Coordinates of N, CA and C and ligand atoms in Angstrom, one line a residue:
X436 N 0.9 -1.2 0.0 CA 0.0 0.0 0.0 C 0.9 1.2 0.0
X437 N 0.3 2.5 -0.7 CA 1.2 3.4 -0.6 C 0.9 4.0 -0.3
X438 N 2.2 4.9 0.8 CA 2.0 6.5 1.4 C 1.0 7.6 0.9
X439 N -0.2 7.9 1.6 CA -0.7 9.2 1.1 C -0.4 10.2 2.7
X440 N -0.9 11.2 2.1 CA -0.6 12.4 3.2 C -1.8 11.8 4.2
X441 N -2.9 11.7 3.9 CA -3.6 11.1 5.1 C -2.8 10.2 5.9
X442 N -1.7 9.1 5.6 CA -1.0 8.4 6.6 C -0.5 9.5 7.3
X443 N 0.1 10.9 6.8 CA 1.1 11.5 7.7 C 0.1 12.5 8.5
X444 N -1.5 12.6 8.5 CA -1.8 13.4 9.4 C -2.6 12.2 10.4
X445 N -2.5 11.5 10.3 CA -3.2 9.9 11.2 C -1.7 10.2 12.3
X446 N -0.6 9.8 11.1 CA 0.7 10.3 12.8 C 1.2 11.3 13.0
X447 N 0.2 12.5 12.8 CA 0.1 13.7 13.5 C 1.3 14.4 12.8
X448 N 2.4 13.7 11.8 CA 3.1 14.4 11.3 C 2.7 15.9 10.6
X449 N 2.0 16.4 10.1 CA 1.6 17.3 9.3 C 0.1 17.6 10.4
X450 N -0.2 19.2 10.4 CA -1.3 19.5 10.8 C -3.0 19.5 10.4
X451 N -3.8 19.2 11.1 CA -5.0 19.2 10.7 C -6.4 19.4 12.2
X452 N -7.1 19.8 12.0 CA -8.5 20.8 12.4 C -9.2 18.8 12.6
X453 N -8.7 18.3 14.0 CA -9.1 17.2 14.4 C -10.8 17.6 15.0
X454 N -11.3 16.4 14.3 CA -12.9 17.0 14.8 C -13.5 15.8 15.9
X455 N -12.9 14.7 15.4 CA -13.0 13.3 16.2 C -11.8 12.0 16.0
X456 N -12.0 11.6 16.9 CA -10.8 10.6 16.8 C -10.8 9.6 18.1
X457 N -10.8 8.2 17.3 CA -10.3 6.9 18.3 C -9.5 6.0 18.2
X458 N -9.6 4.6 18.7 CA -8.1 3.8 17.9 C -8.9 3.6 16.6
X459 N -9.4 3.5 15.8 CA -9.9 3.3 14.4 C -10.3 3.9 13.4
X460 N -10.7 5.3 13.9 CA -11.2 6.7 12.9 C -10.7 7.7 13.3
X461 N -10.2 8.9 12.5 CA -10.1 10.1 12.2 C -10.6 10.6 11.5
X462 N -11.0 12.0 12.2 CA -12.0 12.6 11.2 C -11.5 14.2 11.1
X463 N -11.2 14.7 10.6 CA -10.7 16.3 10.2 C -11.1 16.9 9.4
X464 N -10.9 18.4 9.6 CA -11.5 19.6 8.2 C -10.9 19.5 7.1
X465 N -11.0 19.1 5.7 CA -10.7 19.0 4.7 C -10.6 20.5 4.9
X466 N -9.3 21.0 4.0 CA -8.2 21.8 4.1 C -9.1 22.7 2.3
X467 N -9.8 21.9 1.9 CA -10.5 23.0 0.8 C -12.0 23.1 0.8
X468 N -12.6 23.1 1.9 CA -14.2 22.9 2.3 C -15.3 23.6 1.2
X469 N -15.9 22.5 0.8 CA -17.0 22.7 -0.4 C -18.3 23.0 0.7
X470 N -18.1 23.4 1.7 CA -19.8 23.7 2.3 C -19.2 23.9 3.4
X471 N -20.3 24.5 4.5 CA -19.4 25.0 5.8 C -18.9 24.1 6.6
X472 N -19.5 22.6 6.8 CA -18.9 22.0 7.3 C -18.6 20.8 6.5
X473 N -17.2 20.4 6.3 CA -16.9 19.8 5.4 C -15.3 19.2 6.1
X474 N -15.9 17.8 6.9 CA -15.0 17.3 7.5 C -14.3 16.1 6.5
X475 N -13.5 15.3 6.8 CA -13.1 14.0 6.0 C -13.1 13.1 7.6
X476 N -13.7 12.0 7.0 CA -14.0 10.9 7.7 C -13.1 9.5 7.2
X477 N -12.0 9.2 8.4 CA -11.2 8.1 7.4 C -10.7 6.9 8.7
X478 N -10.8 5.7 7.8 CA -10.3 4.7 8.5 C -8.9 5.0 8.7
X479 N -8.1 4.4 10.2 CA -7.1 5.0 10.5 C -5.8 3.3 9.4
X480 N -6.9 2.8 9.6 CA -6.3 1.4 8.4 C -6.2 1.5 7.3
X481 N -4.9 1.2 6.0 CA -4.8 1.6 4.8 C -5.3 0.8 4.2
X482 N -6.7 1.8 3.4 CA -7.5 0.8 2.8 C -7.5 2.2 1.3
X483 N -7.1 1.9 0.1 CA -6.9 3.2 -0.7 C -8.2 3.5 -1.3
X484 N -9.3 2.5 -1.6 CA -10.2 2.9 -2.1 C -11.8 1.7 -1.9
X485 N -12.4 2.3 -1.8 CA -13.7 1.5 -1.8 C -13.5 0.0 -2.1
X486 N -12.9 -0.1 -3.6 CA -12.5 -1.4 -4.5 C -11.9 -2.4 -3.6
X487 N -11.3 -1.9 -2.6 CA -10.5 -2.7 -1.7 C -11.1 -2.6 -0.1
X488 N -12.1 -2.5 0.1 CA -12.8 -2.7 1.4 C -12.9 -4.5 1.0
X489 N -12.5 -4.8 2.5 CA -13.4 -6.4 2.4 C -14.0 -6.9 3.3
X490 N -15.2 -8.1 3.5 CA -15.8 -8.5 4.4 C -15.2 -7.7 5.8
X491 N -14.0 -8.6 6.1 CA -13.4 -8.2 7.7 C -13.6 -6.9 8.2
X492 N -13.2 -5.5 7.3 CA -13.6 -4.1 7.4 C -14.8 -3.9 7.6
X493 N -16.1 -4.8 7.2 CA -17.5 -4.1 7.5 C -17.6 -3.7 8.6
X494 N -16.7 -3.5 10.0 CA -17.6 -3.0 11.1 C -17.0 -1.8 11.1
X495 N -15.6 -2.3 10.9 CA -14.8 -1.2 10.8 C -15.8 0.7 9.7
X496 N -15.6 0.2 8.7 CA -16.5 1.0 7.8 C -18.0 1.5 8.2
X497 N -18.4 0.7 9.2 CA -19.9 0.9 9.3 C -19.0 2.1 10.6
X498 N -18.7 2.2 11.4 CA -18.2 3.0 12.3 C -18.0 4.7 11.5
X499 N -17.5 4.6 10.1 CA -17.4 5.7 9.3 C -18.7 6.6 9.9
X500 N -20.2 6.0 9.5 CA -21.3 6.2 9.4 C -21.8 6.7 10.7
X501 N -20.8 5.9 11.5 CA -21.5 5.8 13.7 C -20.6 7.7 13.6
X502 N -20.1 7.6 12.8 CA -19.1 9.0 13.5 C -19.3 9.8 12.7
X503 N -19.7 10.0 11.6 CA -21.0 10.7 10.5 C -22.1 11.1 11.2
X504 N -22.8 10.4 11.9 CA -23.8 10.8 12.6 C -23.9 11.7 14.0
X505 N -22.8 11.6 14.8 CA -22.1 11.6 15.5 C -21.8 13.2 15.4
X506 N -20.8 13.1 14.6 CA -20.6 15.0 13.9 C -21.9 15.7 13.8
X507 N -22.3 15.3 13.0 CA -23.9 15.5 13.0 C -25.0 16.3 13.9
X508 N -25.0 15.5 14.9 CA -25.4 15.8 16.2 C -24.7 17.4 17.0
X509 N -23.1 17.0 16.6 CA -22.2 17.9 17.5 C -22.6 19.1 17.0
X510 N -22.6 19.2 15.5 CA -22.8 20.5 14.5 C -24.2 20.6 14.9
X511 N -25.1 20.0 15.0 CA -26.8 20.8 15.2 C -27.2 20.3 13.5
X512 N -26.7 20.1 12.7 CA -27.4 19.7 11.7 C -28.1 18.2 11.3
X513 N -28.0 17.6 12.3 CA -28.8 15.8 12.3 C -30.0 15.8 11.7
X514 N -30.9 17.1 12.4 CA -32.5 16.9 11.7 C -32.4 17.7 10.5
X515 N -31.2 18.9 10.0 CA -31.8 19.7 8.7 C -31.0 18.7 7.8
X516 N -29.8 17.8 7.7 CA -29.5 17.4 6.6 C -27.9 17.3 6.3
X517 N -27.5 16.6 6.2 CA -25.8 16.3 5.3 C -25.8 15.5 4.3
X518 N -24.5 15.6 3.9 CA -24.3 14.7 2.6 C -22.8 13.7 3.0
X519 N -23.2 12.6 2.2 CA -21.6 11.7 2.5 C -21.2 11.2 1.3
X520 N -20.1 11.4 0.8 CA -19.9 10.9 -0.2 C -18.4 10.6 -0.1
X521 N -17.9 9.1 -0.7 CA -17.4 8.2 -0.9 C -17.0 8.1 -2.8
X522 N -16.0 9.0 -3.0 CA -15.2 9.3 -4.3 C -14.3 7.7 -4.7
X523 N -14.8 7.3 -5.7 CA -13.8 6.1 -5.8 C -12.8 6.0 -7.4
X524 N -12.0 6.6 -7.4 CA -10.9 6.2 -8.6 C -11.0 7.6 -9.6
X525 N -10.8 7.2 -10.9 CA -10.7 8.6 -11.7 C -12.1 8.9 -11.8
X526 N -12.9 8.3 -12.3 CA -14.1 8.9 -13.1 C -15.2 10.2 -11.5
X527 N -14.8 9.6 -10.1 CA -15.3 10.3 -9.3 C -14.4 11.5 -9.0
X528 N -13.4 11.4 -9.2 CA -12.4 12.9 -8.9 C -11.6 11.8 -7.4
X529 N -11.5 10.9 -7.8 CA -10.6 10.7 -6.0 C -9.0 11.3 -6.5
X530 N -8.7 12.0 -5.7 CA -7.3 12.4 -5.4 C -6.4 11.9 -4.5
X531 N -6.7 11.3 -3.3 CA -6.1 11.0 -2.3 C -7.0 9.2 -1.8
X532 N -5.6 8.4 -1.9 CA -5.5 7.0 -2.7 C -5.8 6.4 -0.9
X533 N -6.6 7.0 0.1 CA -6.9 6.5 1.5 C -8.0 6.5 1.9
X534 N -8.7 5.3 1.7 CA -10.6 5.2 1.9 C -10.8 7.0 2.8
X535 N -11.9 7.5 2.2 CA -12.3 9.1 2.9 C -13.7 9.1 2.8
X536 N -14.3 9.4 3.9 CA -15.8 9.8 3.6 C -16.6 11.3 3.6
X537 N -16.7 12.0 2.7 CA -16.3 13.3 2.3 C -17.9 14.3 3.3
X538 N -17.7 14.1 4.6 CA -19.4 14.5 5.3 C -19.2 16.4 5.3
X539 N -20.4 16.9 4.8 CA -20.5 18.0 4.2 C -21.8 18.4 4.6
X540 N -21.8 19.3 5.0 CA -23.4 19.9 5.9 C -23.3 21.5 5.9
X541 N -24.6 22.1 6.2 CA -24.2 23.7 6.6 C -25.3 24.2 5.4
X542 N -24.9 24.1 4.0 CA -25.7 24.5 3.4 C -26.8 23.3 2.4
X543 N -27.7 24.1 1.5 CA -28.4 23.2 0.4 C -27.6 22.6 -0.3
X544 N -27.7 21.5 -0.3 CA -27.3 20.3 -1.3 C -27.8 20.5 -2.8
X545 N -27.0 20.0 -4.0 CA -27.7 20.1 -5.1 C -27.6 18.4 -5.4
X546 N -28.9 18.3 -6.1 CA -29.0 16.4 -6.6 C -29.4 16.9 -7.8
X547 N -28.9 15.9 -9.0 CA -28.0 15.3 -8.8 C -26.5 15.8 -8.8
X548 N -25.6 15.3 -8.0 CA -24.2 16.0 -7.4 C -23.4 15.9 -9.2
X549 N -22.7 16.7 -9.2 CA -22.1 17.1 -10.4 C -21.2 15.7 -10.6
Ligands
AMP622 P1 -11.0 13.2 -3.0 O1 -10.9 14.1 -4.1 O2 -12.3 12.5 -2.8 O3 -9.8 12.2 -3.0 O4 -10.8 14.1 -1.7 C1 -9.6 14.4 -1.1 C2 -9.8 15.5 -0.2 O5 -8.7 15.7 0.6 C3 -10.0 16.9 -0.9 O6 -11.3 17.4 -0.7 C4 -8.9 17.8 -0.4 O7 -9.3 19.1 -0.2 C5 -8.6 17.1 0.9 N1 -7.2 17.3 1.4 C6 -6.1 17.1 0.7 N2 -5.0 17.4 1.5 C7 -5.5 17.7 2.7 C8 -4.9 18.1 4.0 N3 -3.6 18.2 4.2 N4 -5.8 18.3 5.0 C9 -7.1 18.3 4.9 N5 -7.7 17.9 3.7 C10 -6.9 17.6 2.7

């Protein structure tokens, strides 16, 4: 598996706007925010893309979702609304090769997403 910068902010090498964090997730302010609140939600395990989740990770991954909701709550926007989105390979725009779940809240959503 290869080095992305998300390994280097998982070991705190490089700075980041920690919003949650346990032995298995980190979750921080994406450093180019598309809506007011626009955290990244990431397994702290190198998994690069969706394509490569497997059985054993389901709980792991479902925990993404426990701490998606979770923010949620913290921000006050659980009853008006977020978005989650899970970028996988070229045709989605993934840039950074470390499963991310892209949770985005604050303003109106547009469907369908560009
Ligand atoms: P994606 O295009 O789905 O791979 O998303 C990668 C996201 O990582 C983008 O929204 C970037 O703005 C974000 N990003 C890249 N480098 C950093 C960083 N050092 N700190 C926070 N977010 C970052």
């Amino acid at each position: 598996m290869s080095e992305t910068i998300f390994d280097k902010i998982i070991r705190k090498e490089i700075p980041s706007q920690i919003e949650y964090e346990d032995e298995e997730i980190l979750a921080f302010k994406d450093i180019e925010p598309k809506a007011p609140f626009h955290v990244l939600i990431i397994p702290k395990k190198d998994i690069p893309t969706v394509n490569d989740i497997t059985e054993a990770d389901a709980e792991l991954v479902g925990k993404i979702f426990i701490v998606a909701a979770k923010l949620a709550k913290k921000y006050g926007i659980d009853e008006k609304g977020y978005r989650l989105v899970f970028n996988c390979n070229e045709d989605a725009g993934q840039t950074v090769f470390h499963l991310h779940c892209h949770f985005m809240g604050g303003r109106k959503m547009l469907w369908p997403a560009g």
